[in-house]
Short mmCIF file of C-alpha atoms in Angstrom, two decimals:
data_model
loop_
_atom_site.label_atom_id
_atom_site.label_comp_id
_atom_site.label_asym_id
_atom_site.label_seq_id
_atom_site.Cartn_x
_atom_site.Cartn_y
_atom_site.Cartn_z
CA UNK A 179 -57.07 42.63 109.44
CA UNK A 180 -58.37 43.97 106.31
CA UNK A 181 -56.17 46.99 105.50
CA UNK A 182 -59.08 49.10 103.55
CA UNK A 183 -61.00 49.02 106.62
CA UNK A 184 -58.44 49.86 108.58
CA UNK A 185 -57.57 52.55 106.65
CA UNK A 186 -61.50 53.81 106.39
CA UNK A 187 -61.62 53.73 109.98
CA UNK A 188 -58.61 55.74 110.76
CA UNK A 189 -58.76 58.37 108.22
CA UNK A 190 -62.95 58.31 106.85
CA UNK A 191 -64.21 61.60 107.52
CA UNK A 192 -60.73 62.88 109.63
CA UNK A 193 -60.54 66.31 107.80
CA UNK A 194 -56.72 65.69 108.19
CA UNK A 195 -54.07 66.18 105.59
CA UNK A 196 -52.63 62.74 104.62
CA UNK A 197 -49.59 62.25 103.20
CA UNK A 198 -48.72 58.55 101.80
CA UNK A 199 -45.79 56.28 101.55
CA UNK A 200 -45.69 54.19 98.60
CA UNK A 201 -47.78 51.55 97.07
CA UNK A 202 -50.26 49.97 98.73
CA UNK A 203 -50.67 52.53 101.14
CA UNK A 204 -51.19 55.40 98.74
CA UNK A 205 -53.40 53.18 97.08
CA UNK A 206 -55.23 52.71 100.06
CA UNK A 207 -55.81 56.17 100.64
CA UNK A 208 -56.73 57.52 97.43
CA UNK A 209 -59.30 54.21 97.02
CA UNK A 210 -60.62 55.47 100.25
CA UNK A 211 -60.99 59.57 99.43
CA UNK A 212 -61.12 59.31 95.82
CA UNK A 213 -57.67 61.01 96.17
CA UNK A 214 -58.89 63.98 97.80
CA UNK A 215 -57.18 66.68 97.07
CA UNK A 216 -55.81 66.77 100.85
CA UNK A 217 -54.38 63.93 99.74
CA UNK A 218 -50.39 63.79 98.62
CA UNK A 219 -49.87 60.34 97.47
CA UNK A 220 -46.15 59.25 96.72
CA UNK A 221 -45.60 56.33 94.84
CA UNK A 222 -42.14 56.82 94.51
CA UNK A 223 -39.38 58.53 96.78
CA UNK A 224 -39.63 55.42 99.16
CA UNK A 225 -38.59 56.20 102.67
CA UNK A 226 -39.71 59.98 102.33
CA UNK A 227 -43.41 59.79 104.01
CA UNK A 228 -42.36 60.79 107.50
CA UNK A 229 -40.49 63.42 106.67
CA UNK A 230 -42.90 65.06 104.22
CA UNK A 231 -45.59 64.98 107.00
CA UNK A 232 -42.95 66.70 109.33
CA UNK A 233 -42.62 69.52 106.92
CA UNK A 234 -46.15 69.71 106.69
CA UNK A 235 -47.21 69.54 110.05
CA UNK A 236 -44.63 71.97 111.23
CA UNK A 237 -45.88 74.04 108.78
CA UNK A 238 -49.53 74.04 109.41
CA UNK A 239 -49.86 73.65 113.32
CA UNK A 240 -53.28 74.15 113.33
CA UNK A 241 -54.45 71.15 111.40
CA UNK A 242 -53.96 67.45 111.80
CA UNK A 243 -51.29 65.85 109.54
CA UNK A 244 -51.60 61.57 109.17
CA UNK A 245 -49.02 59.88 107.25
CA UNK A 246 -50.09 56.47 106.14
CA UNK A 247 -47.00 54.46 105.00
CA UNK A 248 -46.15 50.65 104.89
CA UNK A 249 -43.65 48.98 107.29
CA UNK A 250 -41.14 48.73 103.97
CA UNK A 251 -41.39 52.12 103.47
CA UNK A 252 -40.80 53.45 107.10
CA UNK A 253 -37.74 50.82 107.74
CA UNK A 254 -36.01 52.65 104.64
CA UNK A 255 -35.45 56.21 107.23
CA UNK A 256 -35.86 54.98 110.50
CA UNK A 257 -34.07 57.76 111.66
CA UNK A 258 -36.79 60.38 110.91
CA UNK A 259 -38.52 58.71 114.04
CA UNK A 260 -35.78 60.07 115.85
CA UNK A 261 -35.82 63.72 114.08
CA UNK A 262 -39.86 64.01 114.78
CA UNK A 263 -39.37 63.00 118.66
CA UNK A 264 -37.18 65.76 118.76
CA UNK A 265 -39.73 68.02 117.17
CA UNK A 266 -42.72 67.05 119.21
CA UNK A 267 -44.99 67.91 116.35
CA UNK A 268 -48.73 68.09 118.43
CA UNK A 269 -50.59 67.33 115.46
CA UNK A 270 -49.01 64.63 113.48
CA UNK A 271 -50.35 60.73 113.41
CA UNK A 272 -48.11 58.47 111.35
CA UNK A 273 -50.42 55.17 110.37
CA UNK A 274 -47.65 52.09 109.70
CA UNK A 275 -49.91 49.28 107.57
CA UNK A 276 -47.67 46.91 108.63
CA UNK A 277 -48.10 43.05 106.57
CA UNK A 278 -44.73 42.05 107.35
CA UNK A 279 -43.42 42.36 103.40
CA UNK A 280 -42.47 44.04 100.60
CA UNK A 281 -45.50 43.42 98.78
CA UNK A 282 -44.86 45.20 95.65
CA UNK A 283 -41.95 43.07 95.03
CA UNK A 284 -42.93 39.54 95.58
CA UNK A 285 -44.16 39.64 99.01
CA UNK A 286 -40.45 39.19 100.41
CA UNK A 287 -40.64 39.39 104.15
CA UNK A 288 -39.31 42.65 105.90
CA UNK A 289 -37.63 43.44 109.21
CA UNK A 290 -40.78 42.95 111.13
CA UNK A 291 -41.20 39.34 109.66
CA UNK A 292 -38.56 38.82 112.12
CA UNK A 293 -39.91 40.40 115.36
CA UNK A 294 -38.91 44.38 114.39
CA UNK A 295 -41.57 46.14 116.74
CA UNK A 296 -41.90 49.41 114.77
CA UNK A 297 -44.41 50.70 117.90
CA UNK A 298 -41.54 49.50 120.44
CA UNK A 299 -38.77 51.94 118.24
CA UNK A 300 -41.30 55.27 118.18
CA UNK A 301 -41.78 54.81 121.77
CA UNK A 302 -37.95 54.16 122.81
CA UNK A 303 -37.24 57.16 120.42
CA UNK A 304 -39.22 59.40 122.35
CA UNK A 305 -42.87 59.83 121.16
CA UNK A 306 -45.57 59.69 123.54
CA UNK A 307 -47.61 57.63 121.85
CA UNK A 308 -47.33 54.07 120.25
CA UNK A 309 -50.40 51.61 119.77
CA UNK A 310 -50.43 48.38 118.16
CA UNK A 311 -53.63 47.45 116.52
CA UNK A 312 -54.08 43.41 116.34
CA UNK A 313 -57.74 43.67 115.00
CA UNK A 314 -60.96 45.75 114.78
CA UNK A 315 -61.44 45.41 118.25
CA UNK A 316 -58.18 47.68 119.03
CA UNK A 317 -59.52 50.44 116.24
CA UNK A 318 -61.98 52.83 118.14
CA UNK A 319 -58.63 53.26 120.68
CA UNK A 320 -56.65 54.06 117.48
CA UNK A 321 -58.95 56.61 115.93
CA UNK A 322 -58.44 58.74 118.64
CA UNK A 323 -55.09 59.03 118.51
CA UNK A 324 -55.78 60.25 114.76
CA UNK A 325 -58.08 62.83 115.84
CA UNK A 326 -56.97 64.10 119.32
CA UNK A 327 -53.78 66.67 119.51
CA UNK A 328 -50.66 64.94 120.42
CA UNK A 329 -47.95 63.40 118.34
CA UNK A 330 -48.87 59.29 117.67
CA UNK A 331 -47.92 56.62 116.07
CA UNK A 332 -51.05 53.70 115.39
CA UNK A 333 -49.22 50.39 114.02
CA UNK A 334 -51.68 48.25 112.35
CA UNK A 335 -50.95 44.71 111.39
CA UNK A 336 -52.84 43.93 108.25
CA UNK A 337 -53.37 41.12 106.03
CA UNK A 338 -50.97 40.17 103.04
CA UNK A 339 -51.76 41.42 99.47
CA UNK A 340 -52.09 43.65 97.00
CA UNK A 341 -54.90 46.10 97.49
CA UNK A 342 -54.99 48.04 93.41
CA UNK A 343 -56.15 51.03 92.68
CA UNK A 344 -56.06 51.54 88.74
CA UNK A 345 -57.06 55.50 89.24
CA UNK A 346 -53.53 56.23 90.87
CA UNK A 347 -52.96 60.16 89.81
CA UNK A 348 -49.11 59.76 89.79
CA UNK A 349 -48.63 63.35 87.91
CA UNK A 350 -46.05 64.97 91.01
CA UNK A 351 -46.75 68.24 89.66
CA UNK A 352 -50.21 67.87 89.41
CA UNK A 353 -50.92 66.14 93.06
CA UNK A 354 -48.31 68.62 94.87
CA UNK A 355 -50.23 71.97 92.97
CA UNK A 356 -53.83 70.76 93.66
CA UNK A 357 -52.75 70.14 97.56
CA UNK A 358 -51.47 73.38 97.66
CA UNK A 359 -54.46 75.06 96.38
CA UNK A 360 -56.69 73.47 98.14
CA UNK A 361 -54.79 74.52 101.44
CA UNK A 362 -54.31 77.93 100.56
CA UNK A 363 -58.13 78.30 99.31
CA UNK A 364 -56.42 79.89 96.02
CA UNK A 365 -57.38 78.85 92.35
CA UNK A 366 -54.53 80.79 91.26
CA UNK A 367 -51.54 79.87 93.94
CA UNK A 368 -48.29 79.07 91.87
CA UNK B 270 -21.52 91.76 109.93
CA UNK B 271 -20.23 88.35 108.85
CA UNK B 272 -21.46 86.30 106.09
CA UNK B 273 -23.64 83.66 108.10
CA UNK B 274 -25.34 86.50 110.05
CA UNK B 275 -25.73 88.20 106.93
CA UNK B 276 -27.05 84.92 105.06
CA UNK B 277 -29.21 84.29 108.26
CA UNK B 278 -30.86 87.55 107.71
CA UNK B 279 -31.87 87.17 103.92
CA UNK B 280 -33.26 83.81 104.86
CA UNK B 281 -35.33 85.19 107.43
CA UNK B 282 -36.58 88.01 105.10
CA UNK B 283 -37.74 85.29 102.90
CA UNK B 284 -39.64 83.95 105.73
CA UNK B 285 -37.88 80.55 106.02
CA UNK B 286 -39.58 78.90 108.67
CA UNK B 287 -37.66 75.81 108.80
CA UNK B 288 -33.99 75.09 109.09
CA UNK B 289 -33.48 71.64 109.03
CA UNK B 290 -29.81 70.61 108.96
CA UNK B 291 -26.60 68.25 109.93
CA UNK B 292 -24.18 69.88 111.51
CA UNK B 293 -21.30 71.14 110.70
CA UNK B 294 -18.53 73.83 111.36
CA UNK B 295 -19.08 75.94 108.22
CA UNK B 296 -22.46 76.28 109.05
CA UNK B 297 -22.39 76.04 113.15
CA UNK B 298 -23.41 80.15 112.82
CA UNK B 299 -26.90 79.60 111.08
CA UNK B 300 -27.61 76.64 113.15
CA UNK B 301 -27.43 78.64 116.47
CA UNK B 302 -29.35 82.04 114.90
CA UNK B 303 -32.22 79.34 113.98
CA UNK B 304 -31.87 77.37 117.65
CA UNK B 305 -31.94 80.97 119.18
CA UNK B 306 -34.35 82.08 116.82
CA UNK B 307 -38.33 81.81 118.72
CA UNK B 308 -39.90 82.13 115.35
CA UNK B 309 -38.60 79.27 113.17
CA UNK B 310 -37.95 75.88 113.68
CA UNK B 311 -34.41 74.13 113.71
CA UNK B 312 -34.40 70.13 113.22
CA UNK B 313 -31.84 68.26 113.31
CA UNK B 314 -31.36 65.39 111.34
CA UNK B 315 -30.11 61.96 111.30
CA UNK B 316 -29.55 61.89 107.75
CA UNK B 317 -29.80 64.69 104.85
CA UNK B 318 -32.27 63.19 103.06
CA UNK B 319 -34.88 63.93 105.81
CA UNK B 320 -33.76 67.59 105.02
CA UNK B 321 -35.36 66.70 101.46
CA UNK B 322 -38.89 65.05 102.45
CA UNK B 323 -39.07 68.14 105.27
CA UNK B 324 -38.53 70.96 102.46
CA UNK B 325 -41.03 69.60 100.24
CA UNK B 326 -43.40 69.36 103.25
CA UNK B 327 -42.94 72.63 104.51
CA UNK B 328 -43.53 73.69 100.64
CA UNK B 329 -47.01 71.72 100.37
CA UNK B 330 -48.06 73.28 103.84
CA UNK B 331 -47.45 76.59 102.25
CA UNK B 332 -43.84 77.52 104.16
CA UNK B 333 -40.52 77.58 103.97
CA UNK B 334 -37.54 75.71 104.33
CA UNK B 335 -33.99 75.06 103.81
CA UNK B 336 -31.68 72.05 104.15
CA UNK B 337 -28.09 72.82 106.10
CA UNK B 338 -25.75 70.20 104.94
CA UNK B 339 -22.16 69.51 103.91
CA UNK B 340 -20.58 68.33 100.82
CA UNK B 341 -20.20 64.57 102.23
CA UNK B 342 -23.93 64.44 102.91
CA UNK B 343 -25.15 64.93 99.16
CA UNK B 344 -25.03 61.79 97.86
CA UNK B 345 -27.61 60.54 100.91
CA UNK B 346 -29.93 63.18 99.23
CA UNK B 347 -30.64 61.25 95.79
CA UNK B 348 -33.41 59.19 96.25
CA UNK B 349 -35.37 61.83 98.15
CA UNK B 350 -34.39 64.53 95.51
CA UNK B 351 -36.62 61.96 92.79
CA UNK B 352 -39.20 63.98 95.07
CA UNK B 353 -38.31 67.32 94.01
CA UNK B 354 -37.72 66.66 90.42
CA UNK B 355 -40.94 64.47 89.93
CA UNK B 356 -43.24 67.13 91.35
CA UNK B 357 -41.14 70.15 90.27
CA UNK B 358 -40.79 71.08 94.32
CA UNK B 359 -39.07 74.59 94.68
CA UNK B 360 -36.12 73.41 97.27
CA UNK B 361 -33.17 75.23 98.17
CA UNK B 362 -29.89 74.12 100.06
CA UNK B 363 -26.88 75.57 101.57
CA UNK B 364 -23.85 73.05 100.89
CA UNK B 365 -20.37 73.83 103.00
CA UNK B 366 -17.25 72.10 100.92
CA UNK B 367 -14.78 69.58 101.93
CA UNK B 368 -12.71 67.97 99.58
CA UNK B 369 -11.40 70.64 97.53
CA UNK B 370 -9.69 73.89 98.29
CA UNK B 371 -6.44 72.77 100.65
CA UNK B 372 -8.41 69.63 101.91
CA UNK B 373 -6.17 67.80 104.43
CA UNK B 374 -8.55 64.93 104.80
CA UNK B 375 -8.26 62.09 102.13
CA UNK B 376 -11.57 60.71 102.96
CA UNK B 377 -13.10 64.13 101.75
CA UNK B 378 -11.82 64.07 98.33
CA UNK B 379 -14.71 61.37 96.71
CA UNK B 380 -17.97 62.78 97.91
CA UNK B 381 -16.72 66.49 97.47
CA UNK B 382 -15.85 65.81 93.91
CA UNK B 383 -19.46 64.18 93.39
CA UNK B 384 -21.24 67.23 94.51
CA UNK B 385 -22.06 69.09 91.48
CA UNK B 386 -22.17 65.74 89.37
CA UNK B 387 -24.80 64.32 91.92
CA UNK B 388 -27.15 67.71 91.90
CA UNK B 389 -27.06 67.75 88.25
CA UNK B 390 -28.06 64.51 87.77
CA UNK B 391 -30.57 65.49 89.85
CA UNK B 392 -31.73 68.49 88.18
CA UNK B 393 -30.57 70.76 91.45
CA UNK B 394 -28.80 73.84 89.62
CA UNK B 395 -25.44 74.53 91.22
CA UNK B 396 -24.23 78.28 92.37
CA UNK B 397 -20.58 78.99 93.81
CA UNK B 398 -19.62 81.42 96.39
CA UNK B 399 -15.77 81.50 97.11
CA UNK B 400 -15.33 84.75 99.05
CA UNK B 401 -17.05 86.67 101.66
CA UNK B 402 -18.97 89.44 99.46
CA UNK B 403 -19.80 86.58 97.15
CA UNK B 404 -21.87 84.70 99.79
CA UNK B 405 -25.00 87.14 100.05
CA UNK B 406 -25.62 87.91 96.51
CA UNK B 407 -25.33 84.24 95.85
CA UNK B 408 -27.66 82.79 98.53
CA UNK B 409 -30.45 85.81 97.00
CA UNK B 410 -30.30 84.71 93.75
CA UNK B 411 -30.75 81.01 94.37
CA UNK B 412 -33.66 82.49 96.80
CA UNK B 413 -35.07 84.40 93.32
CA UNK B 414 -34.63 81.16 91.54
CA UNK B 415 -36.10 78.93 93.73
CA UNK B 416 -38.65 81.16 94.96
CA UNK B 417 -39.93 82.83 92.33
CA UNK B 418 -38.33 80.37 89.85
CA UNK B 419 -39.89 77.77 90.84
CA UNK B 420 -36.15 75.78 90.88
CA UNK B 421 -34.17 73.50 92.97
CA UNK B 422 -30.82 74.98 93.49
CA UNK B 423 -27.83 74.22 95.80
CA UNK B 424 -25.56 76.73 97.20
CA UNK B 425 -22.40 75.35 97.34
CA UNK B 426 -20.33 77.14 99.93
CA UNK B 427 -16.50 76.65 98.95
CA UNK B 428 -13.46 75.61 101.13
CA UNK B 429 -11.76 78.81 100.46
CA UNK B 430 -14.62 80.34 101.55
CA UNK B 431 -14.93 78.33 105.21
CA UNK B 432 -11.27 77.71 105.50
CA UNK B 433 -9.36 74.38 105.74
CA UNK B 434 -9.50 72.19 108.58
CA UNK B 435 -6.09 72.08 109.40
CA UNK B 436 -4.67 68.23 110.49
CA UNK B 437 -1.42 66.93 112.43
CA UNK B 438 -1.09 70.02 113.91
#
């Protein structure tokens, strides 16, 4: 499957707050919202997505949080699967874009090249939700696990390949203070 | 009142919502006030550098939070503190010492003596507290720093402070 219409699927017109892994997923995601300013894209700090959207989601309960990573990305902390079972955030999707490789790098296959079912470890670690999406057909079933409340996890096998996006803000300062103003409703927050 | 219910009060006064952490004995006070605690969250982590990704969440969602660790479970935090530098995070972390004041355990001795090297190659400001009175005017002026100062800054907790485990005996 395509990942930008995956992605535009899943997230078009969700009124969530995304957080990215690296790459081709925050590439993804900013191609898709122009890099909305409910948009914090990391192209760095690989293995951090999860995490950040626990923070975030723990700290907003009232809106929905997606994190949209890569399969490379999400291998690097598996454990933070673990911490948010434990949590039981109710309003946090995490989108895996999973094309079986590090595609940044060369395209070298990762874990789930080799049969790694990243669905199978959310759901043995404890969250109630896991769905595999083999192709548009499976989609329609995924968005509403991005929109309803509950704590989800939507695995979509994609295609392999790059997907640029040459208007990548990667100013941290810049993307983390224009997130936070744009939560707070505040021109002037920090 | 002792230190960590002392320390547990000034972070609750600066409304720190989260209190993400990996256990250990020097800390095992702070981590039950936060369990027991109906207004704050306490996650436990597999690794530190979750604590890392969780603070800078809890900062974009316009909270609170601190990272719990010990000295052996700094140099898991580098990667993740790229995060904080990059985008100038505030982030704030209470670090209990092994490896240094009447350590017993050899195995403590590398990662203890990497702490402040690690943070400052990091660009994570180190402050000391090495006796009970020291511990609360410490933790609120790496609060002020961080905070207001817009800094990431690790508390470092020392062994003379938390006592040493005692072995063989």
């Amino acid at each position: 499957m395509d990942r930008r219409e995956a992605v535009a699927r899943l997230l078009g017109d969700s009124g969530a707050l995304v957080v990215t892994g690296l790459g081709n997923a925050a590439n993804d995601v900013a191609a898709l919202t122009d890099q909305g300013d409910h948009v914090f894209a990391m192209d760095g700090a690989m293995g951090a997505a999860v995490s950040v959207g626990l923070g975030l989601a723990l700290a907003q309960p009232e809106r929905r949080v997606v994190v949209v990573t890569g399969d490379g990305e999400l291998l690097m902390n598996l454990g933070t699967l673990a911490t948010v079972a434990v949590q039981q955030p109710a309003n946090l999707t995490v989108i895996c874009l999973d094309n079986a490789a590090y595609e940044l790098t060369g395209g070298q296959a990762t874990h789930t090249a080799h049969g790694v079912d990243l669905a199978g470890v959310a759901l043995a670690a404890g969250w109630p939700a896991a769905l595999t999406v083999g192709g548009p057909g499976d989609l329609d079933a995924a968005r509403k696990l991005v929109d309803a409340d509950g704590l989800a996890f939507v695995l979509v096998k994609v295609d392999p390949g790059n997907t640029p996006y040459d208007r990548l803000d990667r100013n941290g300062q810049s993307i983390r203070l224009r997130f936070r103003r744009a939560l707070a409703g505040d021109a002037h927050l920090d | 009142m002792t230190w960590p219910d002392a320390v547990y009060g000034v972070l609750r006064e600066r409304d720190t919502r989260q209190f993400a952490y990996v256990p250990d004995s020097g800390h095992r006070r702070l981590i039950d006030l936060a369990h027991d605690d109906p207004d704050v969250r306490a996650i436990p982590l597999t690794c530190e550098e979750e604590g890392v990704g969780i603070v800078a969440g809890a900062h974009l969602g316009l909270s609170r939070a601190v990272l719990l660790m010990q000295s052996s479970g700094v140099g898991n935090c580098v990667n993740f503190l790229s995060l904080i530098q990059h985008c100038a995070f505030p982030f704030l972390t209470l670090v209990t010492m092994r490896g240094e004041f009447g350590e017993q355990n050899p195995w403590q001795f590398a990662m203890g003596r990497a702490v402040e090297p690690t943070f400052h190659a990091m660009r994570v400001a180190t402050l000391r507290a090495d006796a009970p009175d020291d511990v609360v005017p410490v933790v609120e002026a790496a609060i002020g720093m961080v905070d207001r100062g817009g800094q990431a800054v690790a508390v470092l907790l020392g062994q003379r402070l938390l006592g040493a485990k005692k072995f063989g005996q």
